[in-house]
Coordinates of C-alpha atoms in Angstrom, one line a residue:
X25 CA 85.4 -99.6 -61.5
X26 CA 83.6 -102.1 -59.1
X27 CA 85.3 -103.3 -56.3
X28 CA 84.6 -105.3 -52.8
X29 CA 86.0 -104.3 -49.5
X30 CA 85.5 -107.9 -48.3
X31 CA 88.5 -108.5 -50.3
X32 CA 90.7 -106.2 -48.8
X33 CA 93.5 -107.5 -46.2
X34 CA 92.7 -106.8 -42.5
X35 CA 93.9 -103.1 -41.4
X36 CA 94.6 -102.1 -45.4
X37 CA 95.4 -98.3 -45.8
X38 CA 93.9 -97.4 -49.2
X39 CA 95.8 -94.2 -50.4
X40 CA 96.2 -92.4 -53.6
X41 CA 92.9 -90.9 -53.9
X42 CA 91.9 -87.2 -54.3
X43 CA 88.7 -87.1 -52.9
X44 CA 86.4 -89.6 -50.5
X45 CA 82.8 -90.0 -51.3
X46 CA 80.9 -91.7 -48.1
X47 CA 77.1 -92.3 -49.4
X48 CA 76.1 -93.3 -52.6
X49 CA 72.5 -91.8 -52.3
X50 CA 70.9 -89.1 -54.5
X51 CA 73.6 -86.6 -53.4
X52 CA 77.0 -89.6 -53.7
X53 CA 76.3 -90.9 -57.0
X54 CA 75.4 -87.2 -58.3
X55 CA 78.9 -86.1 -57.3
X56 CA 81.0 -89.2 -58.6
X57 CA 78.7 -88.9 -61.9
X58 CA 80.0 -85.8 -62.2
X59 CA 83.5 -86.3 -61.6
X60 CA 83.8 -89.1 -63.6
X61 CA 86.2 -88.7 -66.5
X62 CA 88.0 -86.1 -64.6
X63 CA 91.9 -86.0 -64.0
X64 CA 91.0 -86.7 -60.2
X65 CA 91.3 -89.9 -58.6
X66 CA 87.7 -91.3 -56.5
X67 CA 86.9 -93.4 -54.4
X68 CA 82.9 -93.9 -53.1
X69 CA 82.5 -95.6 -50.4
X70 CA 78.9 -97.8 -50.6
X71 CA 77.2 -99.6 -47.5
X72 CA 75.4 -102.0 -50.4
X73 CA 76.4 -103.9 -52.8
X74 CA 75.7 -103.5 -56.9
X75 CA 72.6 -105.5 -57.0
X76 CA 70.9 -103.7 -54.4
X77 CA 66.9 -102.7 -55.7
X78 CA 63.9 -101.7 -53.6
X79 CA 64.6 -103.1 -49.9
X80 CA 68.1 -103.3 -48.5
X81 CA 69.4 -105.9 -46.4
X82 CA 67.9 -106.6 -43.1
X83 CA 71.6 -106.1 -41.4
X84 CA 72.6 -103.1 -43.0
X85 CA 69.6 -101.2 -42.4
X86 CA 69.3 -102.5 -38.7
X87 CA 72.3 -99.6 -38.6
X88 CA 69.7 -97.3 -39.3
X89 CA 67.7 -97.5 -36.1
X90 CA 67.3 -95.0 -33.7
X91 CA 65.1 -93.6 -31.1
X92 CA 62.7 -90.6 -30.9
X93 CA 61.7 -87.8 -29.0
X94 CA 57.9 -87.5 -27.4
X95 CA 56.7 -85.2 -30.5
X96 CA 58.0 -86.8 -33.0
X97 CA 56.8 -90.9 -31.1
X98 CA 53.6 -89.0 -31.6
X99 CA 53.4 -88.9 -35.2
X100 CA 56.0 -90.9 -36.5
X101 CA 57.6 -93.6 -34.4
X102 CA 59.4 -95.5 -36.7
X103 CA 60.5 -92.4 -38.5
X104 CA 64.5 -93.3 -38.7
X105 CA 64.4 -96.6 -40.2
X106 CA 61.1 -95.9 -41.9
X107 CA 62.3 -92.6 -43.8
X108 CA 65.7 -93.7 -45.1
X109 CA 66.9 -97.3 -46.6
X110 CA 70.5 -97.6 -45.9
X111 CA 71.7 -99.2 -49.4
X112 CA 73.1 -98.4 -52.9
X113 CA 71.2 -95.6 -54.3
X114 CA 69.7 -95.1 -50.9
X115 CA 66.7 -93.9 -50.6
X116 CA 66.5 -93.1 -54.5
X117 CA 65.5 -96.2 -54.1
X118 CA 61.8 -95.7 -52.4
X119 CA 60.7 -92.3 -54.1
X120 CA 59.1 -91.1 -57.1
X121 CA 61.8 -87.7 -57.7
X122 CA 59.3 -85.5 -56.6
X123 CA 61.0 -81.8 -58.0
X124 CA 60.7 -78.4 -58.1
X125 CA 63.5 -76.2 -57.1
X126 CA 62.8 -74.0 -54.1
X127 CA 61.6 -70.9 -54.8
X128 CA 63.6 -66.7 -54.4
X129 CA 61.5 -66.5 -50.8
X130 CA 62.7 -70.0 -49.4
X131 CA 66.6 -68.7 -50.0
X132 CA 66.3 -64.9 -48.7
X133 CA 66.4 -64.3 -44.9
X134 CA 62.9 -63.0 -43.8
X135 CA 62.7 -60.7 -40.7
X136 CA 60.0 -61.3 -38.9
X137 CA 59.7 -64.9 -39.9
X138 CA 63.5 -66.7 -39.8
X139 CA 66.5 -64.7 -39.8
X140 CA 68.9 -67.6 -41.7
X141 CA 69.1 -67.7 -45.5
X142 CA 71.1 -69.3 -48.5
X143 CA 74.6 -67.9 -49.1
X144 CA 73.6 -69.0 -52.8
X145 CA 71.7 -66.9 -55.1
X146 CA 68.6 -68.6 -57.4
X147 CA 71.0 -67.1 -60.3
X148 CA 74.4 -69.1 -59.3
X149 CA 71.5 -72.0 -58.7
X150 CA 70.1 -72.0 -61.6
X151 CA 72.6 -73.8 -63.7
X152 CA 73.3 -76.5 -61.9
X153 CA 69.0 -77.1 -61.7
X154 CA 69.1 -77.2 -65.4
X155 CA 71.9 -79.9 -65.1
X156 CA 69.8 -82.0 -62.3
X157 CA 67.0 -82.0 -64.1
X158 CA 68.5 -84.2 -66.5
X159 CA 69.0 -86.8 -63.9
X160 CA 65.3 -87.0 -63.9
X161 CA 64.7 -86.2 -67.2
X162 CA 62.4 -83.8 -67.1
X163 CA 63.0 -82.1 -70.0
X164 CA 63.2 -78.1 -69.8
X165 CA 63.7 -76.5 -66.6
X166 CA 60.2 -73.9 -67.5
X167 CA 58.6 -74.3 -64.3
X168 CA 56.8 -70.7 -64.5
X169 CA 56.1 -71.7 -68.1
X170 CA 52.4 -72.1 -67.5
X171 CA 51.7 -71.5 -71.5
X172 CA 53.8 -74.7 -71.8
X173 CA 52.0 -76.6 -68.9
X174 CA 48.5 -75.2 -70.4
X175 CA 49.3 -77.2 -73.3
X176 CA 50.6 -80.3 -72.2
X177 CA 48.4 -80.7 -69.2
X178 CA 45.2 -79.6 -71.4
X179 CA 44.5 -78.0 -68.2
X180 CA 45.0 -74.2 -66.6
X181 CA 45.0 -72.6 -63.0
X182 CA 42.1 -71.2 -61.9
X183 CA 41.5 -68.1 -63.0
X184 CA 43.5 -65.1 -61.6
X185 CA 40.8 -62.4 -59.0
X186 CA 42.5 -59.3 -57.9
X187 CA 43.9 -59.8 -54.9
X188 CA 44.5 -62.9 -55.2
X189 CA 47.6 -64.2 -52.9
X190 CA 48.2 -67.6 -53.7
X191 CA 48.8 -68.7 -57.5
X192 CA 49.7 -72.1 -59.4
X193 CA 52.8 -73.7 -59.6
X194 CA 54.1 -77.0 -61.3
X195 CA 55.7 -80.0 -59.5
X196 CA 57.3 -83.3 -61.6
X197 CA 57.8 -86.5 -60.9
X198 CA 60.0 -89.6 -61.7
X199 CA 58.3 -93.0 -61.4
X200 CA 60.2 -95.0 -64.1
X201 CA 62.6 -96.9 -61.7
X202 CA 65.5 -97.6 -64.3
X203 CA 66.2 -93.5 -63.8
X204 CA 65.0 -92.4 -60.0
X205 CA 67.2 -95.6 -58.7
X206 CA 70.3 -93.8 -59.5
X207 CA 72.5 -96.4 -58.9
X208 CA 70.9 -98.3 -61.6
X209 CA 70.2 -95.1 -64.2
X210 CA 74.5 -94.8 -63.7
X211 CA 75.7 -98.2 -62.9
X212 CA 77.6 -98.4 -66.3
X213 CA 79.0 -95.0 -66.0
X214 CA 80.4 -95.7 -62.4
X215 CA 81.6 -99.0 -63.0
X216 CA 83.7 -98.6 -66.6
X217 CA 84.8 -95.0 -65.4
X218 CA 88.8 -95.3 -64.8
X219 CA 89.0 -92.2 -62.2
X220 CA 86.4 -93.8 -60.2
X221 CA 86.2 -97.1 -57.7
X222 CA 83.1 -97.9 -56.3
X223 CA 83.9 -100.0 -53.2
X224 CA 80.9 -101.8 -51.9
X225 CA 80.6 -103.2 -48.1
X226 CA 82.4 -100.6 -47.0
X227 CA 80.6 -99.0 -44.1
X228 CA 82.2 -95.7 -42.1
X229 CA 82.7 -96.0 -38.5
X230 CA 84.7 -92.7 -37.7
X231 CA 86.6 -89.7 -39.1
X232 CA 90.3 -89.3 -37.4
X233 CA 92.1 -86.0 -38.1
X234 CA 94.8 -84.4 -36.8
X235 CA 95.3 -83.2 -33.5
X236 CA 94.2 -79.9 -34.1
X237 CA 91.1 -81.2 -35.2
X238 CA 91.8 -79.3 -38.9
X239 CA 92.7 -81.7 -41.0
X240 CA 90.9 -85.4 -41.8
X241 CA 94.0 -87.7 -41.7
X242 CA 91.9 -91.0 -41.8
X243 CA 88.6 -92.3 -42.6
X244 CA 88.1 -96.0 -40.4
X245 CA 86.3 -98.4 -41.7
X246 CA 84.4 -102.0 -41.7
X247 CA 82.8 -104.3 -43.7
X248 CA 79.8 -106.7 -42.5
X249 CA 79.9 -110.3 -42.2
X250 CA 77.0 -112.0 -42.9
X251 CA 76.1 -115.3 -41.8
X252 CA 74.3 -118.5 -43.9
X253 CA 71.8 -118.0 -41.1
X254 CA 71.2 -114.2 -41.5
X255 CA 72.9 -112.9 -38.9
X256 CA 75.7 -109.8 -39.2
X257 CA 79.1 -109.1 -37.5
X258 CA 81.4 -106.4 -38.0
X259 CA 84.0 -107.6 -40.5
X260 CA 87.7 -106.3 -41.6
X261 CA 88.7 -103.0 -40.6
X262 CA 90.1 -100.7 -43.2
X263 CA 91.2 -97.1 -43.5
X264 CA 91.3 -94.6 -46.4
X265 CA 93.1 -91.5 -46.4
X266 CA 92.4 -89.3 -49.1
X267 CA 93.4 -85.5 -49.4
X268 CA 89.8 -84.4 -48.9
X269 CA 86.0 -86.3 -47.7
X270 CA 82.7 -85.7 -48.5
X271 CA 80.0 -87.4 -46.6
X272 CA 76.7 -88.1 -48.4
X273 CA 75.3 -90.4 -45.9
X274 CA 72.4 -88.4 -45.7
X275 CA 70.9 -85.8 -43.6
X276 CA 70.4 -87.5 -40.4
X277 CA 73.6 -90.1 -40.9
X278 CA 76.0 -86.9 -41.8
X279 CA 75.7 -85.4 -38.1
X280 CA 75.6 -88.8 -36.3
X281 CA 79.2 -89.5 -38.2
X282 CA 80.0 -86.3 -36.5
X283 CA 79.4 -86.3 -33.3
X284 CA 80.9 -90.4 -33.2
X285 CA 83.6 -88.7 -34.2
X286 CA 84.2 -86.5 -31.3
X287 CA 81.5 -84.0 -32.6
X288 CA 83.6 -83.0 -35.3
X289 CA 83.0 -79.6 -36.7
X290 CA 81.2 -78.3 -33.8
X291 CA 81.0 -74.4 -33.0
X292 CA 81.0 -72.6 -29.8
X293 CA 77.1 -72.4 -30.1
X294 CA 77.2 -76.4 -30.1
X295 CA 74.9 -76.1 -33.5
X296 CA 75.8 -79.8 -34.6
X297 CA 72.9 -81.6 -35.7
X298 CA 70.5 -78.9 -34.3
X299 CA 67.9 -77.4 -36.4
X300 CA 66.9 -80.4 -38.1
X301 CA 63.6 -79.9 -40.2
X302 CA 61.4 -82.1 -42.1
X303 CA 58.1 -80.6 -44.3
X304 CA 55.0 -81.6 -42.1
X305 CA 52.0 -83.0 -43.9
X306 CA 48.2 -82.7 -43.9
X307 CA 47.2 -85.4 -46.6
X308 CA 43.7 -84.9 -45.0
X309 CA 43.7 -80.7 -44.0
X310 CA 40.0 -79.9 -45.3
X311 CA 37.1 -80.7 -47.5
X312 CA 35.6 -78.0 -49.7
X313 CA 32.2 -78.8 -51.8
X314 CA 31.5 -76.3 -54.7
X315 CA 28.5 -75.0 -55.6
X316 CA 28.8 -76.4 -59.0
X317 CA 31.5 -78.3 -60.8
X318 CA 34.3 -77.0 -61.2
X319 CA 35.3 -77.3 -64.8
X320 CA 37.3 -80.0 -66.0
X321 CA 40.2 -78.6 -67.2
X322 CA 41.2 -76.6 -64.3
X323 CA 40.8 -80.1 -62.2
X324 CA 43.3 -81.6 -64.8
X325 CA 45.4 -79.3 -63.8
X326 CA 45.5 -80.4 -60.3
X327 CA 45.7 -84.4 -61.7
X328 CA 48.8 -85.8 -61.9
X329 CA 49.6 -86.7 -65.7
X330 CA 52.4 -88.6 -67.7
X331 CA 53.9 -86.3 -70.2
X332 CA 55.8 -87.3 -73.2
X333 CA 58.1 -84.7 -74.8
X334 CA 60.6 -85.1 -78.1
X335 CA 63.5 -83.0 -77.2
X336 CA 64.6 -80.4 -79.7
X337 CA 67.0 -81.4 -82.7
X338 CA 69.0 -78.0 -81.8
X339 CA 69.2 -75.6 -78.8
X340 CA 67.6 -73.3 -80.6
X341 CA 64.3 -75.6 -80.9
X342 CA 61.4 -76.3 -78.6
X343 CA 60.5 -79.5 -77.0
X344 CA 57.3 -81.0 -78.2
X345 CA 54.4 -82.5 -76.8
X346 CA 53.8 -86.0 -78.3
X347 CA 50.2 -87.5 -77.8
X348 CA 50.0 -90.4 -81.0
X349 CA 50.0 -93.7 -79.8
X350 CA 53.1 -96.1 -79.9
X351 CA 53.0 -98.2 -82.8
X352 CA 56.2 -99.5 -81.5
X353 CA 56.7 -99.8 -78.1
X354 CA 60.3 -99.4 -78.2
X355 CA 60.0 -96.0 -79.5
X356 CA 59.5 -95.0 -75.8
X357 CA 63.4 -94.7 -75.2
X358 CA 63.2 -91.7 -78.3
X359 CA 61.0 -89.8 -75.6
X360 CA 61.3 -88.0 -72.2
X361 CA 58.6 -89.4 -69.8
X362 CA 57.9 -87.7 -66.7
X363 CA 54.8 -86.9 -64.5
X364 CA 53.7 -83.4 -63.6
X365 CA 50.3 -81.5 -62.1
X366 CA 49.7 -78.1 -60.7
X367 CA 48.9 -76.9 -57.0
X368 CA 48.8 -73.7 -55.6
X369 CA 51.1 -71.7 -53.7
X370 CA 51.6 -68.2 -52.2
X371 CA 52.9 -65.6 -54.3
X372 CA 56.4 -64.3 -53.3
X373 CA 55.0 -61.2 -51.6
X374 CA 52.1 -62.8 -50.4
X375 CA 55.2 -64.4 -47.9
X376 CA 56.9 -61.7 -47.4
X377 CA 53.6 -59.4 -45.8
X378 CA 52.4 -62.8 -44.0
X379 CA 55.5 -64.2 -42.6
X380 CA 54.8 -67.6 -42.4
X381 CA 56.6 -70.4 -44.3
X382 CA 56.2 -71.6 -47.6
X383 CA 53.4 -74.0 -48.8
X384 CA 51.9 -75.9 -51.6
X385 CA 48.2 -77.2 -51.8
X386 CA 47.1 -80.4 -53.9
X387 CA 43.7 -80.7 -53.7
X388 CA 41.7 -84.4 -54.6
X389 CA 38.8 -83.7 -56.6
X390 CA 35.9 -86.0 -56.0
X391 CA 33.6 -87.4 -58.5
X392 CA 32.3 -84.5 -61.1
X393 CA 34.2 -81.8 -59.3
X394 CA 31.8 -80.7 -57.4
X395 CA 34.6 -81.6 -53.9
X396 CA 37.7 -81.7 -52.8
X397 CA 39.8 -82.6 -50.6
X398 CA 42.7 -80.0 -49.4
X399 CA 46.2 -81.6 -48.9
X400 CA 48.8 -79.3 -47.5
X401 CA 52.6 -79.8 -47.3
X402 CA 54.3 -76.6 -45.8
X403 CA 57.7 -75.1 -44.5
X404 CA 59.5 -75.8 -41.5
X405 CA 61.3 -72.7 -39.6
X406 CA 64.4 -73.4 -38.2
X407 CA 64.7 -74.7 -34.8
X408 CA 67.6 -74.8 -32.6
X409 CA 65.9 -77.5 -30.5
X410 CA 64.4 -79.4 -33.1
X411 CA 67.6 -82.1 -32.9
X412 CA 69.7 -85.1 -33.9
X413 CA 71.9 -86.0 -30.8
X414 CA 73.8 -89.5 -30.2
X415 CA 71.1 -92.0 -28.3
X416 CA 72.5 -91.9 -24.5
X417 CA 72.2 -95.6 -24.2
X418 CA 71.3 -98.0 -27.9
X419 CA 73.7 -99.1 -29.9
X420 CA 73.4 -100.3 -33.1
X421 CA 73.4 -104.0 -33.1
X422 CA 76.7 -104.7 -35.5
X423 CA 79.6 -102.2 -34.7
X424 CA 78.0 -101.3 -31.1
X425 CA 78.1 -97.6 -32.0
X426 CA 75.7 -95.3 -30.8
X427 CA 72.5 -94.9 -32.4
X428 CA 71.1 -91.2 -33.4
X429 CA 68.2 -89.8 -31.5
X430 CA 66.2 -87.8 -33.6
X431 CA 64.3 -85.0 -31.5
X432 CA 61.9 -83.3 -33.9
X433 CA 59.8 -80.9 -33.4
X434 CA 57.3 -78.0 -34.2
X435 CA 57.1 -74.6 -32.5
X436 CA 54.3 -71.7 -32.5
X437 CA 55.4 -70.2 -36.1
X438 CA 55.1 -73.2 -37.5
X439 CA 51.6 -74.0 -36.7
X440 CA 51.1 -70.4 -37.4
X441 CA 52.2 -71.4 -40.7
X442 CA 49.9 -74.1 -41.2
X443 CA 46.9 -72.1 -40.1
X444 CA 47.2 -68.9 -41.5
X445 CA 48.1 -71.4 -44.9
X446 CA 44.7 -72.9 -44.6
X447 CA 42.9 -70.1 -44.0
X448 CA 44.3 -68.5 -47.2
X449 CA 43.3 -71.7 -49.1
X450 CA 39.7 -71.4 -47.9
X451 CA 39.0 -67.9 -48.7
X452 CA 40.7 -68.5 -52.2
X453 CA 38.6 -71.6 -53.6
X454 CA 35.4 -69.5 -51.5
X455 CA 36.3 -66.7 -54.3
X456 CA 36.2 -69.6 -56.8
X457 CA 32.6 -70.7 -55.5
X458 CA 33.5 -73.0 -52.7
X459 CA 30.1 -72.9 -50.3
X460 CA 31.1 -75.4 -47.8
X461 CA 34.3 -76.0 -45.9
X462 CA 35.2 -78.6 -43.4
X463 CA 38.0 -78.8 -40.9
X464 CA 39.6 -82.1 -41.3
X465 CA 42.5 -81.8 -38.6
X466 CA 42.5 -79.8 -35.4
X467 CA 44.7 -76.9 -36.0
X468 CA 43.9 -75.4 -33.2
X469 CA 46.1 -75.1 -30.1
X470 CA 49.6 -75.0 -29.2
X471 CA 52.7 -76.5 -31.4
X472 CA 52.6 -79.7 -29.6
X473 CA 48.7 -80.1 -30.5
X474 CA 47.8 -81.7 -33.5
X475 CA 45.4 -84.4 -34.7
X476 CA 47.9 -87.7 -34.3
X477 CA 47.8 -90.9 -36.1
X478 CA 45.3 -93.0 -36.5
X479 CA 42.7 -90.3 -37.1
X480 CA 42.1 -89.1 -40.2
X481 CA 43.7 -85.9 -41.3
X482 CA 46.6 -86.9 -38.7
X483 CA 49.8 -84.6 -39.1
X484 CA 52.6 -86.8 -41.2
X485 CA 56.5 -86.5 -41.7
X486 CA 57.9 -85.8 -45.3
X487 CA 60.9 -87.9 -45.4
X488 CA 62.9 -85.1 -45.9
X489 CA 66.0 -84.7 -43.9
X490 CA 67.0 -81.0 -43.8
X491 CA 69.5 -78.6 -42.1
X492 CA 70.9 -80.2 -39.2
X493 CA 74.3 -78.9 -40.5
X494 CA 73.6 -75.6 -41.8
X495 CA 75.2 -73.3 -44.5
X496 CA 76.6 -70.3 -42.8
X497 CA 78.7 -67.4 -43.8
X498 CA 80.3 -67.6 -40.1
X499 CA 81.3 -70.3 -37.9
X500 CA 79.1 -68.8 -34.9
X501 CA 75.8 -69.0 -37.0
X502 CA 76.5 -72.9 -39.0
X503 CA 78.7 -75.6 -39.4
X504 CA 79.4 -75.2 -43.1
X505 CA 80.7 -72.6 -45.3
X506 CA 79.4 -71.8 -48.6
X507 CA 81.3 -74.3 -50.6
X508 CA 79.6 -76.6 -48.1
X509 CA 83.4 -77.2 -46.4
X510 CA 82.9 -77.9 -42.4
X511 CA 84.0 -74.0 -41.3
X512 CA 86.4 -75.8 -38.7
X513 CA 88.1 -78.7 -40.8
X514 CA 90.1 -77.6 -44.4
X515 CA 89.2 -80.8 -45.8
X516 CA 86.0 -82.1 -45.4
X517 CA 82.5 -81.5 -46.5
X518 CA 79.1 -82.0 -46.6
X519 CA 76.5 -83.7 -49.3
X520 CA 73.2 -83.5 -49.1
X521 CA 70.3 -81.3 -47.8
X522 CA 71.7 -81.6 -44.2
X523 CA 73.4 -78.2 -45.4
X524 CA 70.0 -76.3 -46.0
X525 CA 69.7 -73.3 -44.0
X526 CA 65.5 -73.2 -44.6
X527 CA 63.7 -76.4 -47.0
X528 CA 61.0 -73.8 -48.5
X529 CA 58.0 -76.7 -49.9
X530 CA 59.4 -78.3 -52.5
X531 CA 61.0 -81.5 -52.2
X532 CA 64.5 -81.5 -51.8
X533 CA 66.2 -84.1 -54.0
X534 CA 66.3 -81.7 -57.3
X535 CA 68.3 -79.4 -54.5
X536 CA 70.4 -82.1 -53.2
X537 CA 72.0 -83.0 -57.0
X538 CA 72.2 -79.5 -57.9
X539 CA 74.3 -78.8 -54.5
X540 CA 76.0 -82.3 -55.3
X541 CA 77.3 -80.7 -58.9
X542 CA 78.3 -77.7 -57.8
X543 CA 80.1 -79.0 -55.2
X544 CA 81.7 -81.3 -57.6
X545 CA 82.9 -78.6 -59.7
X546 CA 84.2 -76.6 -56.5
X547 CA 86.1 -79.3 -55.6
X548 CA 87.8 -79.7 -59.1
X549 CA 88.8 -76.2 -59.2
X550 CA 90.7 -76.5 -55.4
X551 CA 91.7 -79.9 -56.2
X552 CA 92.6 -80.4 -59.8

């Protein structure tokens, strides 16, 4: 059900509820979906209200301001309130569901490259992909299908040379807004679901627990008054106290919530909020010109596409590709509709002999084929000093509470990364009759030297928010354990793809629900 902390009397203890949802982003309103229904009682806390589309409210997302370090004011300056919209759905709100799940390399440890890997195998992964992928509706999971994508895409790979180390892979994509806004794609769900209340203006302030710092005892709360004139004050305070709390507020809000809260969860290596990683960008790496065109159907595999599948009658069946035209519009909603193209990526072993981080290549073809441009989106290692801290002096402008610093930053591997990635690109489209190649971005030098912005082929920010609380099978080496449960308090956990111990390439929201479902079902086991 839908309800309104505004209407709740000053100081009101909400009680009664088995589990606390703060954050109804991607990773919140993936967990409530699934616990909808269930014999356990919900409440989801939600900064927005239930017409929130697009933009959020100036006031709300005025929390959402922060501060920089030097790299990171290099590239991205408005990176904390540009990356992240502080509303309901979040920042489903402002993406297209970009997904691919990561691949066996980006979970395993690597010597010689990172030491940290997934407690989770692809296999215990795997179903709850499957079930994220109808949140998208993408239709099968058959990424490594490329007979399937062949067909749809009317396109193929180039074709494979001996030797080769880099291959093609499939990526998808959500642009219909009525699913990628999940608030909206579930709103009826959530709000006719008994188990469930949806409370909306309710913003967290802090975490109390007990004085062993073991057990959450209290989740403090506001609301926001807003004025006829536009401005914002903090409104009535409020407390829930549930037997256990997730926070979903995203991967930079989860460890700021933290550390205002006495830097809950912290270990003895003071690892809270450390190792934050986002996947750096080259829109504008390279240009490569061809000594003739290269043919069409292997650039239409590079070109984004709509797709349009009928899905079986049975499990048993296969989905089909539908190309007739609509006589009847309406006949759309009979149909999953999606996007999807092809880039290339390192094989598996390929990784494992290089030791460099994952990567995917798009490349823009120009005109008849005959160029291209390179676009390269890789891995970032984890880095102990690449850091969200509490800002030593800004507060936010409504509850005067600190604001998050977000110190990002690159180090030798990682441009080692980006390099040896390029270089691999090159000599692979030079074996597929590339004859001229030209350097876009300045690669060379040290991590902290880059081509900046405005220059073309600048080094960008994915807004992808990554590992700042990291999965662990210790409490030395992380803050959660592998049920994503802080190693240090019995009931509280994390949401979200602040858990990821390495990001791999691929975007991380298809990662985020499947962690969110899982974690769902963990928590119905210990809980129901």
């Amino acid at each position: 059900m839908y309800c309104y902390a505004d209407q709740l009397r000053e100081g009101a203890i909400l009680q009664g509820f088995d589990i606390c949802i703060v954050g109804a982003g991607a990773a919140g309103i993936a967990m409530a979906q699934r616990l909808a229904n269930s014999s356990l009682k919900v409440i989801l806390l939600v900064s927005g209200g239930p017409a929130d589309r697009s933009v959020p409210a100036e006031a709300r997302q005025s929390l959402y301001e922060g501060t920089v370090g030097e790299f990171l004011a290099k590239v991205d300056p408005n990176f904390p309130q540009r990356s992240r919209l502080n509303m309901y759905g979040g920042t489903t709100n402002h993406f297209g569901f970009w997904a691919r799940p990561l691949d066996a390399a980006d979970m395993m440890a690597r010597p010689g490259y990172r030491d940290v890997g997934w407690l989770i195998s692809p296999e215990e992964l795997r179903p709850y992909y499957v079930a994220a992928h109808e949140f998208g509706h993408f239709g099968p999971f058959n990424y490594d299908d490329m007979s399937f994508w062949r067909r749809v895409l009317y396109a193929r790979p180039f074709d494979a040379l001996p030797g080769d180390k880099l291959e093609g892979a499939i990526m998808r994509a959500q642009y219909e807004a009525n699913l990628h806004d999940f608030q909206v794609q579930f709103r009826d769900e959530l709000a006719q679901a008994e188990n469930i209340t949806v409370l909306f203006n309710a913003h967290l302030l802090t975490i109390e627990t007990d004085e062993n710092q073991r057990q959450v005892s209290a989740l403090k709360c506001s609301t926001i008054v807003t004025s006829a004139e536009g401005g914002a004050a903090a409104g009535g305070r409020f407390q829930v106290r549930p037997r256990c709390a997730v926070l979903a507020c995203g991967g930079i809000e989860n460890a700021r919530l933290l550390q205002l809260s006495g830097d809950l969860g912290n270990n003895k290596r003071d690892m809270l909020g450390r190792g934050f990683m986002v996947h750096p960008l080259l829109t504008n790496a390279a240009r490569v010109v061809f000594d003739e065109p290269v043919a069409s159907d292997i650039r239409n595999f590079f070109r984004e596409q709509q797709i349009r599948l009928k899905a079986p009658d049975n499990e048993a069946g296969e989905y089909r590709h539908m190309v007739e035209p609509l006589v009847n519009p309406e006949l759309v909603f009979e149909y999953l509709m999606f996007n999807a193209w092809g880039v290339l990526a390192p094989k598996h072993q390929t990784l494992l002999a290089e030791r460099i981080g994952n990567f995917r290549i798009i490349l823009y073809f120009r005109g008849e084929g005959k160029s291209a441009i390179v676009n390269l989106n890789w891995e970032q290692r984890p880095n102990e000093n690449s850091r969200i801290r509490l800002d030593r002096e800004r507060v936010d402008p409504i509850f005067g509470q600190r604001l998050a610093h977000i110190d990002w930053r690159l180090d030798d591997i990682d441009k080692h990364s980006a390099m040896r990635a390029l270089e691999l690109t090159l000599a692979y489209l030079r074996d597929r009759g590339a004859v001229r190649e030209e350097m876009i971005t300045d690669v060379s030098g040290g991590a902290e030297s880059w081509t900046f912005p405005p220059d073309e082929g600048a080094l960008e920010t994915g807004d992808h928010h990554m590992g700042a609380l990291r999965m662990s099978a210790s409490p030395e080496d992380g803050l959660v354990d592998v049920h994503s449960r802080l190693h240090s308090v019995d009931n509280l956990y994390i949401a979200g793809s602040a858990v990821f111990p390495s990001g791999g390439y691929a975007n991380p929201t298809l990662t985020i629900v499947a962690l969110a479902l899982r974690l769902a079902d963990h928590l119905k086991r210990v809980l129901g």
